[in-house]
Short mmCIF file of C-alpha atoms in Angstrom, two decimals:
data_model
loop_
_atom_site.label_atom_id
_atom_site.label_comp_id
_atom_site.label_asym_id
_atom_site.label_seq_id
_atom_site.Cartn_x
_atom_site.Cartn_y
_atom_site.Cartn_z
CA MET A 282 72.37 37.53 264.34
CA ASN A 283 71.35 39.14 261.00
CA LYS A 284 72.96 42.32 259.73
CA LYS A 285 69.97 44.52 260.55
CA SER A 286 70.03 43.56 264.19
CA PHE A 287 73.81 43.77 264.25
CA SER A 288 73.83 47.35 262.92
CA LEU A 289 71.34 48.54 265.52
CA GLY A 290 73.16 46.70 268.28
CA LEU A 291 76.48 48.13 267.16
CA LEU A 292 75.05 51.66 267.44
CA PHE A 293 74.22 51.30 271.10
CA ALA A 294 77.37 49.28 271.81
CA ILE A 295 79.54 52.18 270.61
CA ILE A 296 77.70 54.63 272.83
CA ILE A 297 78.02 52.38 275.86
CA SER A 298 81.63 51.34 275.24
CA VAL A 299 82.87 54.88 274.63
CA PHE A 300 81.06 56.70 277.38
CA CYS A 301 79.78 54.21 279.93
CA SER A 302 83.22 53.28 281.20
CA PRO A 303 84.92 53.74 284.58
CA VAL A 304 84.61 57.51 284.19
CA PHE A 305 81.03 57.03 285.40
CA SER A 306 81.39 56.74 289.14
CA HIS A 307 79.68 57.80 292.31
CA ALA A 308 81.14 60.90 293.91
CA GLU A 309 83.52 60.12 296.73
CA THR A 310 85.11 62.69 298.99
CA ASN A 311 88.12 60.62 300.14
CA GLY A 312 88.78 62.98 303.00
CA GLU A 313 88.43 66.04 300.79
CA PHE A 314 86.52 69.23 301.46
CA ARG A 315 85.40 70.26 297.98
CA VAL A 316 84.50 73.94 297.80
CA GLY A 317 82.78 75.57 294.85
CA MET A 318 83.42 79.19 293.85
CA GLU A 319 83.60 81.34 290.72
CA ALA A 320 87.25 82.29 291.24
CA GLY A 321 86.37 85.53 289.50
CA TYR A 322 84.75 87.74 292.15
CA ALA A 323 87.63 89.67 293.67
CA PRO A 324 88.36 90.25 296.48
CA PHE A 325 86.22 87.34 297.68
CA ASN A 326 87.76 84.93 295.18
CA TRP A 327 89.85 85.04 292.04
CA SER A 328 92.22 82.92 289.94
CA GLN A 329 95.95 83.43 289.47
CA LYS A 330 98.83 81.53 287.93
CA THR A 331 100.92 80.92 291.08
CA ASP A 332 100.33 79.91 294.69
CA ALA A 333 101.39 83.33 295.97
CA HIS A 334 99.61 84.76 299.03
CA GLY A 335 98.32 81.36 300.12
CA ALA A 336 96.42 80.53 296.93
CA VAL A 337 95.14 76.97 296.49
CA PRO A 338 95.26 74.86 293.27
CA ILE A 339 92.03 74.70 291.30
CA GLN A 340 90.88 71.16 290.55
CA GLY A 341 91.42 70.11 286.94
CA ASN A 342 93.24 73.33 286.18
CA SER A 343 96.78 74.64 286.34
CA SER A 344 95.63 77.86 288.00
CA TYR A 345 95.27 78.76 291.66
CA ALA A 346 92.40 80.32 293.59
CA GLY A 347 93.00 83.14 296.04
CA GLY A 348 90.94 85.62 298.01
CA TYR A 349 88.93 86.02 301.20
CA ASP A 350 86.76 82.98 300.51
CA VAL A 351 89.80 80.79 299.97
CA GLN A 352 91.33 81.81 303.29
CA ILE A 353 88.06 81.03 305.09
CA ALA A 354 87.81 77.69 303.25
CA LYS A 355 91.34 76.81 304.36
CA LYS A 356 90.43 77.41 308.00
CA ILE A 357 87.29 75.29 307.69
CA ALA A 358 89.11 72.43 305.95
CA GLU A 359 91.83 72.50 308.60
CA GLY A 360 89.21 72.37 311.35
CA LEU A 361 87.50 69.43 309.65
CA ASP A 362 90.89 67.72 309.19
CA LYS A 363 90.29 67.43 305.45
CA LYS A 364 92.16 68.40 302.32
CA LEU A 365 90.82 71.55 300.68
CA VAL A 366 89.89 71.16 297.00
CA ILE A 367 88.74 74.21 295.04
CA VAL A 368 86.25 73.47 292.27
CA GLN A 369 85.87 76.46 289.95
CA THR A 370 82.20 76.71 288.96
CA LYS A 371 80.09 79.41 287.34
CA TRP A 372 77.66 81.16 289.67
CA ASP A 373 74.58 79.53 288.13
CA GLY A 374 76.13 76.11 288.53
CA LEU A 375 77.04 76.40 292.22
CA ALA A 376 73.70 75.28 293.67
CA PRO A 377 73.26 72.35 291.22
CA ALA A 378 76.86 71.29 291.89
CA LEU A 379 76.18 71.26 295.63
CA GLN A 380 72.88 69.41 295.38
CA SER A 381 74.31 66.82 292.99
CA GLY A 382 77.30 66.09 295.23
CA LYS A 383 79.93 67.59 292.92
CA ILE A 384 81.01 69.86 295.78
CA ASP A 385 80.59 69.79 299.56
CA ALA A 386 80.14 73.51 300.17
CA ILE A 387 79.69 76.87 298.46
CA ILE A 388 82.06 79.53 299.72
CA ALA A 389 81.62 82.24 297.13
CA GLY A 390 80.35 85.41 298.80
CA MET A 391 76.82 83.98 298.77
CA SER A 392 74.13 85.56 300.93
CA PRO A 393 71.82 83.20 302.87
CA THR A 394 68.55 84.60 301.49
CA ALA A 395 65.18 83.04 302.26
CA GLU A 396 64.81 81.95 298.65
CA ARG A 397 68.11 80.08 298.70
CA ARG A 398 67.33 78.48 302.05
CA LYS A 399 64.52 76.59 300.33
CA GLU A 400 67.09 74.62 298.36
CA ILE A 401 70.22 74.53 300.52
CA ASP A 402 71.23 75.14 304.14
CA PHE A 403 73.60 77.83 305.34
CA THR A 404 76.06 78.17 308.17
CA ASP A 405 76.45 81.20 310.37
CA PRO A 406 77.75 84.24 308.42
CA TYR A 407 81.48 84.59 307.91
CA TYR A 408 81.36 88.18 306.64
CA GLU A 409 78.94 91.10 306.61
CA SER A 410 79.09 93.93 304.13
CA GLN A 411 76.91 96.71 302.75
CA LEU A 412 75.40 97.40 299.37
CA VAL A 413 76.90 100.00 297.05
CA VAL A 414 76.33 101.18 293.49
CA VAL A 415 79.28 101.40 291.13
CA VAL A 416 78.97 104.17 288.51
CA GLN A 417 81.19 106.12 286.12
CA LYS A 418 83.26 108.74 287.91
CA LYS A 419 82.45 111.42 285.35
CA GLY A 420 78.90 110.24 284.71
CA GLN A 421 75.71 112.13 285.58
CA PHE A 422 75.09 109.94 288.64
CA ALA A 423 78.55 110.23 290.21
CA ASP A 424 77.32 112.73 292.82
CA ALA A 425 74.25 110.75 293.91
CA LYS A 426 73.71 110.98 297.69
CA ASN A 427 70.61 108.81 297.96
CA LEU A 428 68.52 106.42 295.90
CA ASN A 429 66.29 109.25 294.65
CA ASP A 430 69.29 110.74 292.85
CA LEU A 431 69.49 107.61 290.71
CA THR A 432 66.07 108.17 289.12
CA GLY A 433 66.21 107.27 285.42
CA ALA A 434 69.57 105.52 285.72
CA LYS A 435 70.15 102.24 283.86
CA ILE A 436 71.05 99.90 286.71
CA THR A 437 71.70 96.16 286.74
CA ALA A 438 73.13 93.47 289.04
CA GLN A 439 74.29 89.88 288.92
CA LEU A 440 71.82 87.21 287.87
CA ASN A 441 70.27 85.12 290.67
CA THR A 442 71.37 87.46 293.47
CA PHE A 443 69.36 89.60 295.84
CA HIS A 444 71.33 92.56 294.48
CA TYR A 445 69.06 92.48 291.45
CA SER A 446 65.87 92.57 293.49
CA VAL A 447 66.82 95.68 295.49
CA ILE A 448 67.12 97.72 292.28
CA ASP A 449 63.34 98.11 292.48
CA GLN A 450 63.83 100.34 295.54
CA ILE A 451 65.28 103.07 293.31
CA PRO A 452 62.44 105.43 292.28
CA GLY A 453 61.95 105.60 288.50
CA VAL A 454 64.94 103.35 287.83
CA ASN A 455 65.55 101.99 284.34
CA LYS A 456 66.15 98.42 285.45
CA GLN A 457 68.33 96.52 283.00
CA GLN A 458 68.57 92.81 282.31
CA ALA A 459 70.57 90.95 284.97
CA MET A 460 74.05 89.91 283.90
CA ASP A 461 75.86 86.63 284.38
CA ASN A 462 78.94 87.89 286.20
CA PHE A 463 80.76 90.98 287.44
CA SER A 464 83.15 90.93 284.51
CA ALA A 465 80.24 91.54 282.15
CA MET A 466 78.82 94.31 284.35
CA ARG A 467 82.13 96.16 284.65
CA THR A 468 82.57 95.99 280.89
CA ALA A 469 79.03 97.25 280.29
CA LEU A 470 79.57 100.13 282.71
CA ALA A 471 82.91 101.13 281.20
CA SER A 472 81.38 101.11 277.71
CA GLY A 473 78.37 103.20 278.76
CA MET A 474 75.77 100.49 278.16
CA ILE A 475 74.61 100.90 281.75
CA ASP A 476 74.88 103.72 284.29
CA GLY A 477 75.73 101.51 287.25
CA TYR A 478 75.43 98.16 288.96
CA VAL A 479 74.61 97.08 292.50
CA SER A 480 77.37 95.30 294.38
CA GLU A 481 78.91 94.82 297.81
CA ARG A 482 81.50 97.16 299.26
CA PRO A 483 84.56 94.86 298.91
CA GLU A 484 83.87 94.39 295.20
CA GLY A 485 83.23 98.12 294.83
CA VAL A 486 86.55 98.94 296.48
CA THR A 487 88.28 96.55 294.10
CA ALA A 488 86.57 97.93 290.99
CA THR A 489 87.35 101.56 291.80
CA SER A 490 90.94 100.87 292.84
CA VAL A 491 91.66 99.15 289.55
CA ASN A 492 89.69 101.44 287.24
CA LYS A 493 90.08 105.09 288.19
CA ASP A 494 87.16 106.00 285.92
CA LEU A 495 84.70 104.26 288.25
CA GLU A 496 83.10 105.61 291.42
CA MET A 497 81.55 103.70 294.32
CA LEU A 498 78.38 105.24 295.80
CA GLU A 499 77.91 104.57 299.51
CA PHE A 500 74.65 105.61 301.11
CA SER A 501 73.65 106.09 304.73
CA LYS A 502 71.26 103.61 306.26
CA GLU A 503 68.38 106.03 305.84
CA ASN A 504 69.14 106.96 302.23
CA GLY A 505 70.32 103.58 300.96
CA PHE A 506 68.85 100.17 300.24
CA GLN A 507 66.59 98.67 302.88
CA THR A 508 67.73 95.10 303.48
CA ASN A 509 67.47 92.30 305.98
CA SER A 510 70.58 91.37 307.91
CA GLU A 511 70.81 88.06 306.04
CA ASP A 512 70.90 89.91 302.71
CA VAL A 513 74.19 91.64 303.49
CA GLN A 514 75.77 88.64 305.18
CA VAL A 515 77.69 85.91 303.40
CA ALA A 516 77.64 82.34 304.62
CA VAL A 517 78.75 78.87 303.64
CA GLY A 518 76.14 77.00 301.60
CA MET A 519 75.81 73.28 302.34
CA ARG A 520 73.41 70.47 301.47
CA LYS A 521 70.17 70.14 303.36
CA ALA A 522 70.62 68.50 306.78
CA ASP A 523 74.37 68.12 306.27
CA PRO A 524 75.70 66.79 309.61
CA GLU A 525 78.87 68.88 309.29
CA ILE A 526 77.07 72.22 309.42
CA SER A 527 77.42 72.38 313.19
CA LYS A 528 81.14 71.63 312.92
CA VAL A 529 81.60 74.39 310.37
CA ASN A 530 79.69 76.81 312.59
CA GLN A 531 81.98 75.95 315.47
CA ILE A 532 85.02 76.67 313.31
CA LEU A 533 83.58 79.97 312.08
CA SER A 534 82.88 81.06 315.64
CA THR A 535 86.63 81.07 316.30
CA ILE A 536 87.18 83.73 313.59
CA SER A 537 86.57 87.10 315.25
CA SER A 538 85.20 90.13 313.39
CA ASP A 539 88.60 91.80 313.70
CA GLU A 540 90.25 88.80 312.07
CA GLN A 541 87.63 88.83 309.30
CA THR A 542 88.42 92.47 308.59
CA LYS A 543 92.13 91.73 308.59
CA ILE A 544 91.71 88.85 306.12
CA MET A 545 89.53 90.99 303.83
CA ASP A 546 91.96 93.92 303.89
CA GLN A 547 94.78 91.55 302.98
CA ALA A 548 92.70 90.04 300.18
CA VAL A 549 92.08 93.49 298.67
CA LYS A 550 95.82 94.12 298.81
CA ASP A 551 96.82 90.73 297.36
CA GLN A 552 94.42 90.48 294.45
CA PRO A 553 96.12 90.28 291.01
CA ALA A 554 94.30 93.40 289.80
CA ALA A 555 96.16 95.47 292.38
CA GLU A 556 99.42 94.48 290.70
CA THR A 557 98.30 95.73 287.28
CA LYS A 558 96.17 98.75 288.14
CA ASP A 559 98.77 101.17 286.81
CA SER A 560 99.22 99.36 283.52
CA GLU A 561 97.05 101.89 281.70
CA LYS A 562 99.93 104.38 281.99
CA SER A 563 102.12 102.29 279.72
CA GLY A 564 99.70 101.98 276.81
CA ILE A 565 97.26 99.43 275.46
CA LEU A 566 99.91 97.40 273.58
CA THR A 567 101.83 96.94 276.78
CA ASP A 568 98.57 95.78 278.39
CA PHE A 569 98.25 93.04 275.79
CA LYS A 570 101.82 91.93 276.43
CA THR A 571 101.34 91.99 280.20
CA ILE A 572 98.16 89.92 279.96
CA TRP A 573 99.86 87.40 277.68
CA ASP A 574 102.85 87.15 279.99
CA GLN A 575 100.56 86.55 282.97
CA TYR A 576 97.91 84.32 281.41
CA GLY A 577 99.32 83.14 278.07
CA GLY A 578 99.99 79.66 279.43
CA MET A 579 96.42 79.42 280.70
CA PHE A 580 95.06 80.53 277.33
CA LEU A 581 97.16 78.00 275.42
CA ARG A 582 96.06 75.17 277.70
CA GLY A 583 92.47 76.30 277.31
CA ALA A 584 92.89 76.41 273.51
CA GLY A 585 94.38 72.91 273.57
CA LEU A 586 91.42 71.57 275.54
CA THR A 587 89.03 73.39 273.21
CA LEU A 588 90.59 71.75 270.14
CA PHE A 589 90.68 68.34 271.84
CA ILE A 590 86.99 68.44 272.79
CA ALA A 591 85.96 69.78 269.39
CA LEU A 592 88.03 67.21 267.47
CA ILE A 593 86.97 64.14 269.46
CA GLY A 594 83.38 65.37 269.60
CA THR A 595 83.29 65.86 265.83
CA VAL A 596 84.90 62.50 265.03
CA VAL A 597 82.69 60.50 267.42
CA GLY A 598 79.62 62.54 266.47
CA THR A 599 80.25 61.95 262.76
CA ALA A 600 80.70 58.21 263.33
CA LEU A 601 77.51 58.16 265.39
CA GLY A 602 75.62 60.16 262.76
CA LEU A 603 76.90 57.91 259.99
CA LEU A 604 75.81 54.78 261.85
CA ILE A 605 72.38 56.23 262.60
CA GLY A 606 71.98 57.31 258.99
CA VAL A 607 72.82 53.83 257.73
CA VAL A 608 70.56 52.11 260.28
CA ARG A 609 67.61 54.29 259.30
CA THR A 610 67.98 53.24 255.65
CA ILE A 611 67.55 49.52 256.39
CA PRO A 612 64.51 48.27 254.43
CA GLU A 613 61.49 47.38 256.50
CA SER A 614 61.49 43.72 257.47
CA GLU A 615 58.63 41.41 256.48
CA ASN A 616 58.79 39.67 259.85
CA LYS A 617 56.27 41.32 262.21
CA VAL A 618 58.44 41.02 265.34
CA LYS A 619 61.54 42.39 263.60
CA ARG A 620 59.46 45.13 261.98
CA PHE A 621 58.13 46.16 265.40
CA PHE A 622 61.59 46.49 266.94
CA GLN A 623 62.82 48.21 263.81
CA LYS A 624 60.07 50.83 264.10
CA LEU A 625 60.74 51.17 267.84
CA GLY A 626 64.44 51.73 267.18
CA ASN A 627 63.72 54.31 264.51
CA ALA A 628 61.29 56.09 266.83
CA LEU A 629 63.88 56.24 269.61
CA LEU A 630 66.49 57.55 267.19
CA SER A 631 64.03 60.19 265.97
CA ILE A 632 63.41 61.30 269.55
CA TYR A 633 67.16 61.48 270.18
CA ILE A 634 67.69 63.60 267.07
CA GLU A 635 64.83 65.99 267.82
CA VAL A 636 65.80 66.42 271.47
CA PHE A 637 69.45 67.21 270.83
CA ARG A 638 68.78 69.36 267.78
CA GLY A 639 65.95 71.20 269.49
CA THR A 640 67.63 72.16 272.78
CA PRO A 641 70.67 74.38 273.46
CA MET A 642 73.94 72.65 274.27
CA MET A 643 74.19 74.67 277.49
CA VAL A 644 70.91 73.16 278.71
CA GLN A 645 72.08 69.70 277.71
CA ALA A 646 75.29 70.23 279.66
CA MET A 647 73.42 71.24 282.82
CA VAL A 648 70.98 68.34 282.57
CA ILE A 649 73.59 65.68 281.81
CA PHE A 650 76.37 66.82 284.14
CA TYR A 651 74.25 67.71 287.16
CA GLY A 652 71.14 65.67 286.35
CA LEU A 653 72.94 62.33 286.31
CA ALA A 654 74.44 63.07 289.71
CA LEU A 655 71.13 64.26 291.17
CA ALA A 656 68.98 61.44 289.77
CA PHE A 657 71.36 58.47 289.83
CA GLY A 658 74.34 59.54 291.94
CA ILE A 659 76.60 59.23 288.88
CA SER A 660 79.50 61.67 288.84
CA LEU A 661 81.13 62.47 285.51
CA ASP A 662 84.55 63.96 285.05
CA ARG A 663 84.09 67.44 283.56
CA THR A 664 86.20 66.78 280.49
CA VAL A 665 84.56 63.42 279.85
CA ALA A 666 81.15 65.06 280.28
CA ALA A 667 82.17 67.69 277.75
CA LEU A 668 83.25 65.03 275.24
CA PHE A 669 80.00 63.14 275.75
CA ILE A 670 77.84 66.25 275.36
CA VAL A 671 79.60 67.53 272.23
CA SER A 672 79.64 64.05 270.66
CA ILE A 673 75.96 63.27 271.07
CA ASN A 674 74.98 66.80 270.10
CA THR A 675 77.10 66.56 266.94
CA GLY A 676 75.75 63.06 266.27
CA ALA A 677 72.19 64.39 266.16
CA TYR A 678 73.10 67.00 263.54
CA MET A 679 75.36 64.69 261.55
CA SER A 680 72.69 61.98 261.31
CA GLU A 681 70.53 64.36 259.30
CA ILE A 682 73.50 65.50 257.23
CA VAL A 683 74.34 61.84 256.49
CA ARG A 684 70.72 61.18 255.55
CA GLY A 685 70.92 64.01 253.03
CA GLY A 686 74.23 62.62 251.75
CA ILE A 687 72.66 59.20 251.20
CA PHE A 688 69.72 60.70 249.30
CA ALA A 689 72.21 62.60 247.12
CA VAL A 690 73.56 59.30 245.75
CA ASP A 691 71.96 58.43 242.40
CA PRO A 692 69.14 55.88 242.97
CA GLY A 693 70.43 54.03 239.93
CA GLN A 694 73.47 52.97 241.91
CA PHE A 695 71.24 51.26 244.48
CA GLU A 696 69.41 49.46 241.69
CA ALA A 697 72.64 48.44 240.00
CA ALA A 698 74.03 47.06 243.26
CA GLN A 699 70.89 45.04 243.83
CA ALA A 700 71.00 43.79 240.24
CA ILE A 701 74.41 42.20 240.77
CA GLY A 702 73.28 40.55 244.00
CA MET A 703 74.64 42.91 246.64
CA THR A 704 72.92 42.94 250.00
CA HIS A 705 71.82 46.22 251.59
CA GLY A 706 74.84 46.13 253.89
CA GLN A 707 77.26 45.56 251.03
CA THR A 708 75.63 48.32 249.00
CA MET A 709 75.97 50.81 251.81
CA ARG A 710 79.51 49.79 252.73
CA LYS A 711 81.05 49.50 249.25
CA VAL A 712 78.99 51.85 247.09
CA VAL A 713 77.07 54.45 249.08
CA VAL A 714 79.10 55.28 252.20
CA PRO A 715 82.35 56.19 250.33
CA GLN A 716 80.37 58.71 248.28
CA VAL A 717 78.52 59.98 251.36
CA LEU A 718 81.80 60.65 253.16
CA ARG A 719 82.90 62.85 250.28
CA ASN A 720 79.53 64.59 250.03
CA ILE A 721 79.37 65.45 253.74
CA LEU A 722 83.00 66.55 254.11
CA PRO A 723 82.20 70.31 253.89
CA ALA A 724 79.36 69.94 256.40
CA THR A 725 81.60 67.89 258.70
CA GLY A 726 84.26 70.59 258.59
CA ASN A 727 81.60 73.17 259.37
CA GLU A 728 80.53 71.14 262.41
CA PHE A 729 84.15 71.04 263.58
CA VAL A 730 84.41 74.82 263.38
CA ILE A 731 81.07 75.22 265.17
CA ASN A 732 82.19 72.85 267.92
CA ILE A 733 85.36 74.87 268.48
CA LYS A 734 83.21 77.90 269.23
CA ASP A 735 80.41 76.07 271.03
CA THR A 736 82.72 74.62 273.67
CA ALA A 737 82.44 78.07 275.27
CA VAL A 738 78.99 77.14 276.61
CA LEU A 739 80.55 74.24 278.52
CA SER A 740 82.02 76.75 280.95
CA VAL A 741 78.65 76.42 282.69
CA ILE A 742 79.86 73.08 284.09
CA GLY A 743 83.38 74.35 284.75
CA VAL A 744 85.21 72.97 281.71
CA ALA A 745 88.49 74.91 281.55
CA ASP A 746 88.39 75.68 277.82
CA LEU A 747 89.68 78.87 276.20
CA PHE A 748 86.59 80.95 277.01
CA PHE A 749 86.61 79.78 280.63
CA GLN A 750 90.27 80.76 281.00
CA GLY A 751 89.61 84.15 279.42
CA ASN A 752 86.70 84.76 281.76
CA SER A 753 88.83 83.84 284.77
CA ALA A 754 91.65 86.13 283.67
CA SER A 755 89.37 89.11 283.02
CA GLY A 756 87.71 88.63 286.39
CA ALA A 757 91.11 88.98 288.02
CA ASN A 758 92.78 91.71 285.97
CA PHE A 759 89.69 93.81 285.07
CA GLN A 760 91.08 94.34 281.55
CA PHE A 761 88.11 92.93 279.67
CA PHE A 762 88.68 94.43 276.23
CA GLN A 763 92.31 93.39 276.06
CA THR A 764 91.71 89.92 277.51
CA PHE A 765 88.84 88.97 275.23
CA THR A 766 90.55 90.49 272.20
CA ILE A 767 93.37 88.00 272.78
CA VAL A 768 90.86 85.19 273.29
CA GLY A 769 88.97 86.19 270.13
CA ILE A 770 92.16 86.21 268.07
CA MET A 771 93.03 82.73 269.33
CA TYR A 772 89.58 81.43 268.34
CA LEU A 773 89.98 83.03 264.91
CA ILE A 774 93.40 81.43 264.41
CA MET A 775 92.05 77.99 265.33
CA THR A 776 88.97 78.18 263.09
CA TYR A 777 90.87 79.70 260.16
CA ALA A 778 93.59 77.05 260.34
CA ILE A 779 91.04 74.23 260.46
CA THR A 780 89.12 75.73 257.53
CA ARG A 781 92.29 75.98 255.41
CA VAL A 782 93.27 72.38 256.18
CA LEU A 783 89.82 71.13 255.22
CA ARG A 784 89.95 73.07 251.95
CA ILE A 785 93.20 71.32 251.08
CA VAL A 786 91.68 67.91 251.89
CA GLU A 787 88.66 68.68 249.71
CA LYS A 788 90.86 69.66 246.76
CA LYS A 789 92.87 66.46 247.14
CA MET A 790 89.68 64.42 247.02
CA ASP A 791 88.21 66.40 244.12
CA GLY A 792 91.12 65.92 241.75
CA PRO A 793 92.53 66.09 239.23
CA SER A 794 95.29 64.47 241.30
CA ALA A 795 92.69 62.11 242.78
CA TYR A 796 91.94 60.62 239.35
CA VAL A 797 93.94 59.04 236.53
CA LYS A 798 93.11 60.23 233.02
CA LEU A 799 91.99 57.58 230.53
CA ASP A 800 94.66 58.45 227.96
CA GLU A 801 97.33 58.02 230.64
CA VAL A 802 96.01 54.53 231.34
CA GLU A 803 96.13 53.68 227.61
CA ASN A 804 99.69 54.96 227.35
CA GLN A 805 100.75 52.88 230.33
CA LYS A 806 99.25 49.76 228.71
CA GLU A 807 101.00 50.40 225.38
CA SER A 808 104.36 50.94 227.08
#
């Protein structure tokens, strides 16, 4: 095999050997009942650091999930004689996770709307609530008695929920962009960016009990939102034609409405926010300390995972980019067959680069993590998926950076290498690549810093990085400013430390300690 073919083959061999290993496997339940939920929508579900109040461990995380949904899930798993496994997933990822086989059911306060029924099936309802609007207690809309009183108000709701659609029933409403989660909405309301958000009564009770500056507006049936019964019910989401739906319905039928109310009341009482709702009396600095004491371990583990993914992704991506850059500099072969495959390989590499440079990493994560499972039944571990996504994304950018580094090498060096009989491979390996590595070091360090921050988008597939842990904590304690200030400081510490280390490495490579002066060499010879 000649060196041109070997280089191209080596490129694909690295990709296959690193990522196409036993971590690619078909999803197997092994007697487990895998339930997806946000673990950040109290009192239906939340995350906490202990197993208090019957909380269940979250898969791939050191935290526990508690709440009304968890208690219902435990009853269902017991009735199915299976082990309950909680898979923490962002709201937008719940349906794809279910359809791709990552989870067996969605128990996350989800309403069985007609639109959702097109994609997934639902069981009988396991809770029924009513819609409310959460506003500022001292705001101009705090005394609203009906929807007409909210005219002109800036109102929003959670993305991909029917809550957002009913906003249109408010006359003259200033409908705002839907938000990703309740944490974001509560923060926006507290800061005055919006006048209110549509929610369900249990969440409204939680929000107002924790933050005394918020008010929950409840309307009579005549003066409130007009909804179908299925809109205010919550049910278990399952895959189309799942044979266990009837079994789950049978289990749910044994839970009376009185028992449902009892479980919900207990969930409101047990939620972590209820334990910290008086923290504002002790000052904001004490709040920071309390949050760190409660969630500091989670944040540190999230930071560790963030650094691990960013480091491995940058190293593998740089190696991949370097290999692609070298392969694309191979002179065109005179043999027609080899030239054809060479052009085909370059075309495929160009497509790879354009696709991964031209699409957001969040989209890539959704397509790769859920798409592989949907299309081929291949289930990736979340952390492995994160490493794969960051690596190939970085590789696309680094390949262009390497190409620029190669062009920065004086053409005379290529000519000189050829003049002394060096092959293209020897020229690249012994003359060009060492200089390229030095030239691209600042850009590589920049990619590392970017990857540390960009791992936050991987929370869409449930990777428990620093941002994911911060989001989980804020959803439980309702202290958004304090929580994300801590998270922001941790990101800043990581990026600043990495930047300083890279500066030191650059100085070491630049000299003068990296070089020996000519007069010193002469003196050594004379002595």
